[in-house]
Coordinates of C-alpha atoms in Angstrom, one line a residue:
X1022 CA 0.0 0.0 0.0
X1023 CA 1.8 3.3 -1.6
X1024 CA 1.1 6.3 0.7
X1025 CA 0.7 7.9 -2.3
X1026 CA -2.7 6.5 -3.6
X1027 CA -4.0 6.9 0.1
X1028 CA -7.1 9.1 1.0
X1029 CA -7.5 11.2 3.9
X1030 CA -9.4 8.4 5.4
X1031 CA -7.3 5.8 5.0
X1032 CA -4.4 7.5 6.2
X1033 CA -6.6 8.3 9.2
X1034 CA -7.4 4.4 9.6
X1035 CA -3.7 3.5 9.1
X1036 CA -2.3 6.2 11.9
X1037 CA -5.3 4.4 14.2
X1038 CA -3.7 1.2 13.3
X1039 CA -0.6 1.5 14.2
X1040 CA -1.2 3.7 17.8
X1041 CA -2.5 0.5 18.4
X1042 CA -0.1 -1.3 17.4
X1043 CA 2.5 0.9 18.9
X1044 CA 1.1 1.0 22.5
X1045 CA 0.4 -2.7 22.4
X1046 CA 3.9 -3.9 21.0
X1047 CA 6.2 -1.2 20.1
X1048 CA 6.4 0.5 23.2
X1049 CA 7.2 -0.8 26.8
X1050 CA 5.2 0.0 29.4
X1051 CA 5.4 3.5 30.8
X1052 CA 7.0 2.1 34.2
X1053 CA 3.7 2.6 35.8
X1054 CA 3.3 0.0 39.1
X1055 CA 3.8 -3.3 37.5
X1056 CA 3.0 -6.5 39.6
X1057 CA 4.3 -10.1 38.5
X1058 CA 0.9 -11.1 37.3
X1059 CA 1.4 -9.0 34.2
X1060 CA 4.1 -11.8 33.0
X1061 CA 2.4 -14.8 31.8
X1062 CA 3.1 -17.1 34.1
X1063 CA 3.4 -19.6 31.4
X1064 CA 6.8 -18.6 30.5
X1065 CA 7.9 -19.0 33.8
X1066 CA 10.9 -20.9 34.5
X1067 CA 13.4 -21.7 37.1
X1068 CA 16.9 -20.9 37.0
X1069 CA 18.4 -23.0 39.6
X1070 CA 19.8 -20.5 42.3
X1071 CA 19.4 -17.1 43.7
X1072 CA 21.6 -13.8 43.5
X1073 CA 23.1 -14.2 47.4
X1074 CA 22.4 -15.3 51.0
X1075 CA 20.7 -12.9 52.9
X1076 CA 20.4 -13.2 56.7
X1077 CA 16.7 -11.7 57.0
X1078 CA 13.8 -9.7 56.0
X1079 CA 15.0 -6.7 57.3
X1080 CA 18.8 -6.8 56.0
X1081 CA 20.2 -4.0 54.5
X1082 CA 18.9 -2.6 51.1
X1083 CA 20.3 -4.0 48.5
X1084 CA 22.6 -2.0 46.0
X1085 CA 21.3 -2.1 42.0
X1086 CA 24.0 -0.8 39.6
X1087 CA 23.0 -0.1 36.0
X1088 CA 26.1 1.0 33.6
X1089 CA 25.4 1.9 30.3
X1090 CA 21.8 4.6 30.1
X1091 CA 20.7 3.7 26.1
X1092 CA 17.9 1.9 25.4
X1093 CA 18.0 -1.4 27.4
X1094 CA 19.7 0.2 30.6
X1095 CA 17.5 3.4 30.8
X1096 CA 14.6 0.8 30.3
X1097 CA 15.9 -1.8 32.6
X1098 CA 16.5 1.2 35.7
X1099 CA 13.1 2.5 35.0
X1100 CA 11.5 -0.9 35.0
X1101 CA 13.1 -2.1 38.5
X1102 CA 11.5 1.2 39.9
X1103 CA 8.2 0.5 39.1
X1104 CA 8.5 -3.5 40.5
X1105 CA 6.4 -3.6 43.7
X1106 CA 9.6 -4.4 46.3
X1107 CA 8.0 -4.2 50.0
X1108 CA 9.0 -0.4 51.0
X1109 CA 11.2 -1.9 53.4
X1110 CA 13.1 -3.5 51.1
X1111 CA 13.4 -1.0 48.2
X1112 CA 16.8 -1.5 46.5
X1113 CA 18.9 1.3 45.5
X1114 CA 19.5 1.4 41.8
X1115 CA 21.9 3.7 40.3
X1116 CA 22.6 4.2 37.0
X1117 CA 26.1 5.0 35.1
X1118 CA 26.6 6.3 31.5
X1119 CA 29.6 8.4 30.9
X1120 CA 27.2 10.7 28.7
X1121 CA 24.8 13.4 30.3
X1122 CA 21.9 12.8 27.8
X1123 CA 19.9 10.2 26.4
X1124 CA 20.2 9.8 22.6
X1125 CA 16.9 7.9 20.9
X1126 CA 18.9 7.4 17.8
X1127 CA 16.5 6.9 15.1
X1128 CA 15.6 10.4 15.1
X1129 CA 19.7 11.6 15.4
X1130 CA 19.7 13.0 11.8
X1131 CA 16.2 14.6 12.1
X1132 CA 17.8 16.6 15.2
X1133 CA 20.8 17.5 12.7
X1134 CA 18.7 19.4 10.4
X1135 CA 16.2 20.8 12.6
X1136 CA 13.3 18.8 11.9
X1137 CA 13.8 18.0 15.8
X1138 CA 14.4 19.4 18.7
X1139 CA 17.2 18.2 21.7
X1140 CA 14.8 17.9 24.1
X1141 CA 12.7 15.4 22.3
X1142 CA 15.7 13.1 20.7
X1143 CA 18.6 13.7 23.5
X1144 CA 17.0 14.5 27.0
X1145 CA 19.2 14.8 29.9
X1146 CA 19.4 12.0 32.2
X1147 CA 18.5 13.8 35.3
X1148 CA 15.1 15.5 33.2
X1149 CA 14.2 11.9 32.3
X1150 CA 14.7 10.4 36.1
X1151 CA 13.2 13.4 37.9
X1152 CA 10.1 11.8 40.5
X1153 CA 11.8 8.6 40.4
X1154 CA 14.2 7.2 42.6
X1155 CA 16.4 6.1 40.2
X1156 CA 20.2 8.0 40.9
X1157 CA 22.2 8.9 37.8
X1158 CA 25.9 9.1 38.2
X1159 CA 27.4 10.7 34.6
X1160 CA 31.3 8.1 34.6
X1161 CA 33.3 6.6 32.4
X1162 CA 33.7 2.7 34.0
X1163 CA 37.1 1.6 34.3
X1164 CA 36.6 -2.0 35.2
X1165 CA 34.3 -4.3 36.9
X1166 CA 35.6 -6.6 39.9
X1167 CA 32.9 -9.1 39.7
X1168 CA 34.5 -11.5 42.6
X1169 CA 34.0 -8.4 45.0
X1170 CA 30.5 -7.0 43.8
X1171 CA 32.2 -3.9 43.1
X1172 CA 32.1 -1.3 39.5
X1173 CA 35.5 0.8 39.3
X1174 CA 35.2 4.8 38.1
X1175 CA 37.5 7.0 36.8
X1176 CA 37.0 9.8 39.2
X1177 CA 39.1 12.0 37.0
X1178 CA 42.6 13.1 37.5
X1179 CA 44.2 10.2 38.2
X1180 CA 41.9 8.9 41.0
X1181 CA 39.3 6.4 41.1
X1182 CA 35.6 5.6 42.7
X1183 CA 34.1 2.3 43.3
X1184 CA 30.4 1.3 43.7
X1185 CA 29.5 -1.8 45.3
X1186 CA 26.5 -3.3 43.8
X1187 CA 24.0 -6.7 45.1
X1188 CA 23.1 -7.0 41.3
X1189 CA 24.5 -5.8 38.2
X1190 CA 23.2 -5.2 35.2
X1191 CA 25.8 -4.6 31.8
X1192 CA 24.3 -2.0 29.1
X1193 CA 27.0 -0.5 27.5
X1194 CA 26.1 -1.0 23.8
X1195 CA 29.3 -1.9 21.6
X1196 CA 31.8 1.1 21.5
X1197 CA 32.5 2.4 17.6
X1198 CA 36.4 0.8 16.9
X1199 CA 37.6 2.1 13.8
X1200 CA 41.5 1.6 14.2
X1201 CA 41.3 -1.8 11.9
X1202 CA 41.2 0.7 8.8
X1203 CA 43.9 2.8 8.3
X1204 CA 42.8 6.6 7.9
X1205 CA 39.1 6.1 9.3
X1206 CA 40.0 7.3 13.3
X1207 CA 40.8 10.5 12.3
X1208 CA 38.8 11.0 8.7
X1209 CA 35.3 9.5 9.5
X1210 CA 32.4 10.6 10.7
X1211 CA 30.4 8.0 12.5
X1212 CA 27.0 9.3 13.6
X1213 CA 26.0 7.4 17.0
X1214 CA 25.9 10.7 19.1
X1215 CA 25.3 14.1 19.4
X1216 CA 29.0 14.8 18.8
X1217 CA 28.8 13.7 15.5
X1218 CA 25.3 14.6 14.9
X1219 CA 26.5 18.4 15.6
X1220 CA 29.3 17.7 13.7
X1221 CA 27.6 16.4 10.2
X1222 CA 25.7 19.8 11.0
X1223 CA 28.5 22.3 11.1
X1224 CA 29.7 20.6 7.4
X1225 CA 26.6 21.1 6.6
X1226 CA 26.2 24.3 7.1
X1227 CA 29.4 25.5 6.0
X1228 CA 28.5 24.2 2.6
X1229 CA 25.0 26.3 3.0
X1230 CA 27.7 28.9 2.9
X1231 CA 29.7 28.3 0.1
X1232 CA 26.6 26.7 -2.0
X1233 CA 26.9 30.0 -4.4
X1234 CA 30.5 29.1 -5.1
X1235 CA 30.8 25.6 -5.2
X1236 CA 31.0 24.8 -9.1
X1237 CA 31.2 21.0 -9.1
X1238 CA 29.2 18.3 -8.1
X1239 CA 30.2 17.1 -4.2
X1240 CA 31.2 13.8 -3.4
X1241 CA 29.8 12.1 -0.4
X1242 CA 30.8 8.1 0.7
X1243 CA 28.9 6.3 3.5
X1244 CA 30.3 3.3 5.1
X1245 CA 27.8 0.5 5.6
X1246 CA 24.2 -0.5 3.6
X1247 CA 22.0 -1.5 6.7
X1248 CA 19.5 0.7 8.2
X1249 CA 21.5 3.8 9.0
X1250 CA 23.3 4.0 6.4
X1251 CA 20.2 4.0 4.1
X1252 CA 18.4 6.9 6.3
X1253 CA 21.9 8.5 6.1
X1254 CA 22.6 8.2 2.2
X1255 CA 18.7 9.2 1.7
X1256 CA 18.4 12.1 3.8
X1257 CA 21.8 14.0 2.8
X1258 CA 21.4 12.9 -0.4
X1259 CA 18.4 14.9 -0.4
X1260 CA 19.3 17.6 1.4
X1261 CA 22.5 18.2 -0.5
X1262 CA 20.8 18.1 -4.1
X1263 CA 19.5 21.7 -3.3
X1264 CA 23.1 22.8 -3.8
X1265 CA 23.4 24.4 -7.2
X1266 CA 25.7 21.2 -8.2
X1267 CA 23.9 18.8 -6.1
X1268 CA 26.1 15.5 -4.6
X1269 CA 27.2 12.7 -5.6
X1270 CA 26.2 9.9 -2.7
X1271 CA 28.2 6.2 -2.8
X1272 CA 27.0 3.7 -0.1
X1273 CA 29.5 1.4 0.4
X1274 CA 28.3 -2.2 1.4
X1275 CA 30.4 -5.5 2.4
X1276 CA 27.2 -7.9 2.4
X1277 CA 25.7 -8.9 -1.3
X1278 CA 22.7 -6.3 -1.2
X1279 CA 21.6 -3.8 1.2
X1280 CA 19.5 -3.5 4.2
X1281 CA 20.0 -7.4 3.9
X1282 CA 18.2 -8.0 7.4
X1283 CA 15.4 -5.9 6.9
X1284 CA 12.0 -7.0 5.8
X1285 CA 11.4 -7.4 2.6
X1286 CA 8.8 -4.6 1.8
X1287 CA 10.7 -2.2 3.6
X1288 CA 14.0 -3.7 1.7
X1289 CA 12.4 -3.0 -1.7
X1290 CA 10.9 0.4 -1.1
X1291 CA 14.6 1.2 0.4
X1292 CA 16.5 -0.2 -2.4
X1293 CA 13.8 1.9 -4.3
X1294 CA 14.2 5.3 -2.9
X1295 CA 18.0 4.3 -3.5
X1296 CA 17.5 3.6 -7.5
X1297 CA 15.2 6.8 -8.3
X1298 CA 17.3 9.2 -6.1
X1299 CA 20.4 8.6 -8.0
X1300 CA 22.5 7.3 -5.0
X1301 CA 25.1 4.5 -6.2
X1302 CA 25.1 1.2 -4.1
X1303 CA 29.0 -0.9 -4.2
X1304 CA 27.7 -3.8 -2.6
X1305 CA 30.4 -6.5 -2.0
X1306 CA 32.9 -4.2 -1.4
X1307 CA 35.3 -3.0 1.7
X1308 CA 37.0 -0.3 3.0
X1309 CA 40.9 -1.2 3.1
X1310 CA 42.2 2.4 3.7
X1311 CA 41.5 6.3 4.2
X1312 CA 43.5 8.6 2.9
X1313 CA 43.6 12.7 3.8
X1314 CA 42.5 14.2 0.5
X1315 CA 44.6 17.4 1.3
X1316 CA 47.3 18.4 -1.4
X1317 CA 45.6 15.8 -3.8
X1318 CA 45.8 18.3 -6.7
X1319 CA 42.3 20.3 -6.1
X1320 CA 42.3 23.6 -7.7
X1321 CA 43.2 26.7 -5.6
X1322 CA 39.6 27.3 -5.4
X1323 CA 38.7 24.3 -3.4
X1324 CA 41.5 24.6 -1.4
X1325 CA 40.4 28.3 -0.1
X1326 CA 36.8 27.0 0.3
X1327 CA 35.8 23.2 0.0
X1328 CA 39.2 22.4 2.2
X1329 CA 37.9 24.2 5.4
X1330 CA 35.8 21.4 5.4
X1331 CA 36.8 18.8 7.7
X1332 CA 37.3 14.8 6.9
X1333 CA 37.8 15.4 3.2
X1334 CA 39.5 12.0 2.0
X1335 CA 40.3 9.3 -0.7
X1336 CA 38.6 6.2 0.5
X1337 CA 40.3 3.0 -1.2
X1338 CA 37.9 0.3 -1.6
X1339 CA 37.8 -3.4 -2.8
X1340 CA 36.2 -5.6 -4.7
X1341 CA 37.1 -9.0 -6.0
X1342 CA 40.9 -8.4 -5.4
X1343 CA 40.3 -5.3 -7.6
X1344 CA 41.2 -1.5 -6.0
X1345 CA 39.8 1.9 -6.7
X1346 CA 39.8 5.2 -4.6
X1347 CA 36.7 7.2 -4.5
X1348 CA 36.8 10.9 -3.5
X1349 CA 34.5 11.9 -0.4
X1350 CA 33.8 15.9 0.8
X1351 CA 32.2 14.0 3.5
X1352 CA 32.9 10.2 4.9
X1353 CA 30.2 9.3 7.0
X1354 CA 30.8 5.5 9.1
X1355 CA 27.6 3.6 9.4
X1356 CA 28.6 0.1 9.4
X1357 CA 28.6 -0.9 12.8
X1358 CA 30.6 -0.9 15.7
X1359 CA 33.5 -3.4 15.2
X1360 CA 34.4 -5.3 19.1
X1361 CA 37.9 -5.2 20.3
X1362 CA 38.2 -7.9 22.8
X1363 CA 40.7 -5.8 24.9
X1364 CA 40.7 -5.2 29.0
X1365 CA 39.3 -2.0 29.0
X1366 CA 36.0 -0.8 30.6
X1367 CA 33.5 -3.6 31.4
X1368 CA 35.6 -6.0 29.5
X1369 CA 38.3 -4.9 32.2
X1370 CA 37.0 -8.0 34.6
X1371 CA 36.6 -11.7 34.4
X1372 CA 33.0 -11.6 33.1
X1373 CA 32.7 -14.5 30.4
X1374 CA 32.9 -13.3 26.7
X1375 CA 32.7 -14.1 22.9
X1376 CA 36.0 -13.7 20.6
X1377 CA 34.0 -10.6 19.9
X1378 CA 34.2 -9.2 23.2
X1379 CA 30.5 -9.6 24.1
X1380 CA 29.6 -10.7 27.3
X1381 CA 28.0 -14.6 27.1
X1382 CA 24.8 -14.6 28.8
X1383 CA 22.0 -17.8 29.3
X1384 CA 18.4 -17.4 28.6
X1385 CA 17.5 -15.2 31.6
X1386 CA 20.3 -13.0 30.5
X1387 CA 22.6 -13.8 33.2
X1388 CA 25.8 -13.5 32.6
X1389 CA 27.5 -16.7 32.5
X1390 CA 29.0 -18.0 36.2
X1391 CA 27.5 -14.9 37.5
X1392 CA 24.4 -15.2 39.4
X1393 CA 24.4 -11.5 40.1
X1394 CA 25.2 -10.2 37.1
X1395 CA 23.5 -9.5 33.8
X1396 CA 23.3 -8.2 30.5
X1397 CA 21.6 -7.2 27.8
X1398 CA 22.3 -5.5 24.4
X1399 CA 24.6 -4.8 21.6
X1400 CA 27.3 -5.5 24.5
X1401 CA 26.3 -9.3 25.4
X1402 CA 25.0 -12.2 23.6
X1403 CA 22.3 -15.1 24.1
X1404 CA 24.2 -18.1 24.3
X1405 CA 22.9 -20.2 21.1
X1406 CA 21.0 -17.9 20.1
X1407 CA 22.0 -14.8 17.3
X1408 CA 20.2 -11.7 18.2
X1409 CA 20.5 -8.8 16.2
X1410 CA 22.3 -6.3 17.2
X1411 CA 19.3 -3.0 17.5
X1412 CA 17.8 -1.2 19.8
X1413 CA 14.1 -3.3 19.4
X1414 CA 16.4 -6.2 21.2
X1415 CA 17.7 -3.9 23.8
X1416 CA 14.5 -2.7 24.6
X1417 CA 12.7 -6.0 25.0
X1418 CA 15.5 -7.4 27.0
X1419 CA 15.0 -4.4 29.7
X1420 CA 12.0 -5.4 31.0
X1421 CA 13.2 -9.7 31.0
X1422 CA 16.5 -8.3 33.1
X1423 CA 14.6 -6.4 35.5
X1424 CA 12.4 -9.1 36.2
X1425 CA 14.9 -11.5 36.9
X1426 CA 17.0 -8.7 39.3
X1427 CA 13.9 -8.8 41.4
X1428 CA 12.8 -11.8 41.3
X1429 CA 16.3 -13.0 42.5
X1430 CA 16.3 -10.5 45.1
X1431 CA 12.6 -11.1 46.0
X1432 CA 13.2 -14.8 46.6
X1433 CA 16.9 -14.3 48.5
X1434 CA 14.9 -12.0 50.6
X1435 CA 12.5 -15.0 51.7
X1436 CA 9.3 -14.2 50.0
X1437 CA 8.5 -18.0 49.4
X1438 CA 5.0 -17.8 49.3
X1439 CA 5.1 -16.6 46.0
X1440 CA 7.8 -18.9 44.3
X1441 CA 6.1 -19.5 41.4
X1442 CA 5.2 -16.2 40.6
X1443 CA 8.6 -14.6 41.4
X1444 CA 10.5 -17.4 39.1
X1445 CA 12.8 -15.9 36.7
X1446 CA 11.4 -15.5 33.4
X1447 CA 13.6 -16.7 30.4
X1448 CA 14.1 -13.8 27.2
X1449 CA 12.2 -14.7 23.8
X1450 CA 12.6 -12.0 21.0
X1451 CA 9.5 -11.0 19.1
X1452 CA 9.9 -9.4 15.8
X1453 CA 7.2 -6.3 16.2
X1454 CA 8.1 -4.4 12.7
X1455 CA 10.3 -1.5 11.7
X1456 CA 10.3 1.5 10.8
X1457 CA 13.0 3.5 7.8
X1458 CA 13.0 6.9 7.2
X1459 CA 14.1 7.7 3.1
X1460 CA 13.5 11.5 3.0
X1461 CA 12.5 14.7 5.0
X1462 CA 9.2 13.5 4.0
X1463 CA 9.3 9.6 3.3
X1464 CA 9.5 6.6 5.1
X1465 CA 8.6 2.6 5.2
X1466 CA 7.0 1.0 8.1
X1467 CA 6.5 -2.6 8.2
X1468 CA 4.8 -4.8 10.9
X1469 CA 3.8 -8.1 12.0
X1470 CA 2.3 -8.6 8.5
X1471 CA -0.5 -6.7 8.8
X1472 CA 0.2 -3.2 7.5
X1473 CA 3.1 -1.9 5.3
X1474 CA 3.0 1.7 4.1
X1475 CA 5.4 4.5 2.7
X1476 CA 5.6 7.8 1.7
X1477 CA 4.7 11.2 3.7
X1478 CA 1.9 9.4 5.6
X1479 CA 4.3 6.7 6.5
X1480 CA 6.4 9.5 7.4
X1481 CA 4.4 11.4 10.0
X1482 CA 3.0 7.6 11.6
X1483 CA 7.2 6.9 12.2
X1484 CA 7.5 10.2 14.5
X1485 CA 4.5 9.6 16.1
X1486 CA 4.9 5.9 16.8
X1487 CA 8.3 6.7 17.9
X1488 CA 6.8 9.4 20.7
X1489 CA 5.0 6.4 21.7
X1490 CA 7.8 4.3 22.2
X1491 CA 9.9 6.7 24.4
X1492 CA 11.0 5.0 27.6
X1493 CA 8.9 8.0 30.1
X1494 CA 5.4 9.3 29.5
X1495 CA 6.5 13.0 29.9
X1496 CA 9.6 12.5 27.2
X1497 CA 6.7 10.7 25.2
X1498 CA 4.4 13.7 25.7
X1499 CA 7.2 16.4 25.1
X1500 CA 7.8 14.1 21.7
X1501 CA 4.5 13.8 20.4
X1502 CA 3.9 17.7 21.0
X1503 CA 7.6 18.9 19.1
X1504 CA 6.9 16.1 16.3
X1505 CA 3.3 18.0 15.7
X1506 CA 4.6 21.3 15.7
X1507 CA 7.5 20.3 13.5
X1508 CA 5.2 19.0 10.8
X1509 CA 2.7 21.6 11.2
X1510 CA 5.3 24.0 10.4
X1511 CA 6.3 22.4 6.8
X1512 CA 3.4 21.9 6.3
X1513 CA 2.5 26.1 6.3
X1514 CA 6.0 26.0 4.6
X1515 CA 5.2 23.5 1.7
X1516 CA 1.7 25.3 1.3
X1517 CA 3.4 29.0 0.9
X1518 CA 5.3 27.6 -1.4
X1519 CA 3.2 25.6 -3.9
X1520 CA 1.1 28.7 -3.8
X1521 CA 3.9 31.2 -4.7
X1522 CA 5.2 29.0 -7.1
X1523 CA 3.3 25.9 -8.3
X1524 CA 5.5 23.3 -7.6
X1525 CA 4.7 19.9 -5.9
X1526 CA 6.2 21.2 -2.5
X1527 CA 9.6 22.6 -1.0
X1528 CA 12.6 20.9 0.6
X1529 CA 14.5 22.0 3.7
X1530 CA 17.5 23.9 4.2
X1531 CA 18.9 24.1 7.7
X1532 CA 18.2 26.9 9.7

C-alpha cells in the first residue's frame, strides 16, 4: 500500500492502526506499578539459584547498579522502579553512563537538520529520572571486579571511585572501533551521538555557505548498507541536491545487497528510494584504507573554500581483489561498531565473553558463572541464540533483566509464598516491525504482516509511533507535542510555497 494512492481516510485508519499497534507492542510499558501477574506465568521458568544469601527480611537494602543509560539500561533502571519491592526493602539502583543525555537514535539525523528538537531526541538523564528514585551518576567505568561485587570509576585526575553493587546489570552497547582501517579514526564521521550529529551539521552548514561558489558536483561516501546507512545516504542525499551542483552519494556495502536483514517490503521500497534518487550502491565491497585528501591536486579554489571542510578524504575500496579510490567531501561511518576484545571498561573483569568481546549470557540473560550479574544489548549475547544487534532487542530485554533482578532478590529475601510467581522468566525476542525513514518526508513502516506503508503518511506515523515508544510518558508527551509542531510547520512552509510558485512542494534547508 503506496502512501501515495492513500485518502485522507485511510491514512486516518492506518495512523489508528498503528497507535494500536504501537502502544500494544512497540512500546514498553510507561514504568507505571507493575506487579508479577502482568508476565504470563506460562513462561515461567526456574533458573536454579538465587543472587546471594541474605540473613533476613530486614537486611540492609540492597545495591542495583546499571552501567550503560541507552535503550536497554535506561529501560531496565526505569523498570526495576516501578517492581512492587516491599517499601522496606526497596533497592537502591543507580545508573552509570559516561554521557549526560539520552540519545533515541532513530531520530539523530532529524535533530541535525532541525526537523527536531534536543529535548525530544537527546533528554538529559536527570530530566528523564526526575520523580523517580532512580540516581544517575554521569562516569566513564574503568573495570568491573565481579568476585567483589564492586564497578571501578575513573574519578578523574588520576583517582578512582568504586560502587558496590548486590546486582549488576551490563548496558553498555558496543563502542565504535575504527583503528582496523587505516585513515578512518581520524577521517570519518560515524553518527551514533550528538557529537557527531553536531558535527555532520556544522559541514553542513558551512557548505550552506559556500553553496553559491561551489562549481562542481560534491562527493559524499557512506560506510555500511543497513539501516542507518540508508536513512543516512537518503536524507543527505536529499538535502545536498538543493546545492546548485547537487552530490554525488556512494553507499559502500560488504554484504551482497543492502538492508539485507530488513523486511522485505521495507527492503524493496529502500532499495527503491536508493534507485530513483540517484544514489550508487558498491555492494560487496570493503573499505581497506582512508587517505587525507589534502594536497591531492584540487584547484586553488577548493582549497580556499571546500578544504575548510573537515574529513575530506580518498577512500580506497575493494572488490574482488580489484582496487579503486573514491573521492569523499564527507565520509560518514555507518557500518557498525567493530568489538575489540581488549581489557578495558567492562571487559576490564573476568566476566565471560565471545572472541567478539560480548559478554555470554543464558536465557535469563545472566551472565555466565555470575548469578548477580547480567546483560543485555549490543554489548552481550544469548548463548545459542544470534540476536540482532538493535535497539528493538535492547529494549525488549529491559523489561526480562529487570524481572529476573527482582525476582532474585525477591526470593533471597525469603518471599517463598510466591515462588512460582517470582520465578525468573527466560528472554524470547519478538519481531514487532520497523520502521525506515528515506527522505525529510518519506518513510517505510512494516509490521507483524498486517500493514506496510510508505511515503509522507508513513512519514508522520514513524514520528508519532516513535513518541510512543519513548521510555517515560512525559519524554513521550514532550515528543509527540515537538513532532506535531514540527510537521505543522512544513506543512505552512510547503503550502506557501506551492502557492507562490506551483510546484509539488519545497525541501528544507537548515536553519
Amino acid at each position: 500500500m503506496k502512501s501515495s494512492t492513500l485518502s485522507v481516510i485511510t491514512s486516518i485508519g492506518i495512523l489508528n492502526i498503528f497507535l494500536l499497534i504501537s502502544c500494544a507492542a512497540f512500546s514498553l510499558p510507561k514504568h507505571e506499578k507493575t506487579h508479577p501477574s502482568c508476565f504470563s506465568s506460562s513462561t515461567l521458568a526456574s533458573k536454579g539459584s538465587s543472587i546471594r544469601s541474605s540473613s533476613s527480611l530486614d537486611a540492609a537494602r540492597k545495591e542495583i547498579c546499571i552501567v550503560g543509560g541507552g535503550f536497554g539500561g535506561l529501560n531496565a533502571a526505569l523498570t526495576l522502579s516501578s517492581l512492587p519491592f516491599p517499601p522496606d526493602q526497596k533497592p537502591t539502583i543507580t545508573l552509570i553512563d559516561k554521557k549526560e543525555r539520552f540519545v533515541f537514535l532513530p531520530l539523530l539525523y532529524e535533530l541535525c537538520v532541525g526537523d527536531a528538537d534536543i529535548n525530544e531526541v537527546a533528554p538529559t538523564y536527570r530530566s528523564m529520572l526526575k520523580g523517580t528514585d532512580i540516581k544517575f551518576k554521569q562516569a566513564t567505568v574503568d573495570g568491573i571486579d565481579a568476585e567483589n561485587n564492586t564497578v571501578f570509576l575513573d574519578g578523574g585526575g588520576g583517582s578512582q571511585q568504586k560502587i558496590s553493587y548486590d546486582s549488576l546489570i551490563v548496558a553498555t552497547g558496543a563502542d565504535v572501533n575504527l583503528e582496523p582501517i587505516p585513515g578512518a579514526q581520524s577521517l570519518a564521521l560515524p553518527f551514533y551521538t550528538i557529537s557527531d550529529c553536531l558535527e555532520l551539521r556544522k559541514r553542513l552548514k558551512l557548505l550552506d555557505s559556500l553553496a553559491d561558489d561551489i562549481d562542481r558536483q560534491l562527493e559524499v561516501v557512506v560506510v555500511g548498507g543497513s539501516y542507518s546507512g540508508v536513512e543516512l545516504a537518503l536524507n543527505v542525499k536529499e538535502r545536498l541536491d538543493l546545492l546548485k551542483k547537487g552530490v554525488k552519494v556512494t553507499v559502500i556495502h560488504r554484504g551482497k545487497e543492502v538492508l539485507n536483514y530488513a523486511a522485505e517490503y521495507n527492503q524493496k521500497t529502500g532499495l527503491d528510494r536508493l534507485q530513483k534518487s540517484g544514489v550508487e550502491i558498491r555492494t560487496d565491497t570493503s573499505v581497506v584504507q582512508v587517505m587525507d585528501r589534502d594536497g591531492d591536486g584540487d584547484d586553488v579554489h577548493e582549497q580556499s573554500d571546500i578544504a575548510d571542510l573537515n574529513g575530506r578524504a580518498r577512500v580506497l575500496v575493494e572488490k574482488d581483489s580489484v582496487q579503486q579510490t573514491l573521492n569523499a567531501d564527507i565520509l560518514l561511518w555507518t557500518a557498525g561498531a567493530m568489538r575489540t576484545n581488549v581489557q578495558k571498561g567492562i571487559l576490564n573483569s573476568k566476566l565471560p565473553r565471545d572472541a567478539s568481546g560480548r559478554l555470554v549470557t543464558d536465557k535469563y540473560l545472566a551472565v555466565k558463572g555470575c548469578d548477580n550479574v547480567f546483560a543485555l544489548g549490543d554489548c552481550s549475547r544469548v548463548k545459542k541464540v544470534p540476536y540482532g544487534a538493535t535497539a528493538a532487542v535492547a529494549m525488549q530485554q529491559a523489561p526480562f533483566a529487570a524481572w529476573n533482578v527482582y525476582s532474585s532478590i525477591m526470593m533471597d529475601a525469603g518471599a517463598r509464598e510466591a515462588d512460582q510467581k517470582l520465578k525468573p522468566l527466560p528472554f524470547s525476542y519478538l519481531d514487532l516491525g520497523e520502521m525506515l525513514t528515506l527522505g525529510g518526508e518519506d518513510a517505510s513502516i512494516s509490521s507483524l504482516g498486517l500493514v506496510e506503508a510508505s511515503g509522507p503518511a508513513a512519514s508522520v506515523l514513524r514520528r508519532l509511533i516513535y513518541a510512543v515508544r519513548m521510555p517515560t510518558t512525559q519524554q513521550a508527551l514532550t515528543a509527540a507535542i515537538s513532532s506535531a509542531t514540527k510537521r505543522f510547520e512544513a506543512l505552512l512552509v510547503s503550502s506557501s510555497r506551492n502557492a507562490k510558485s506551483g510546484d509539488k512542494g519545497g525541501k528544507k534547508i537548515i536553519n
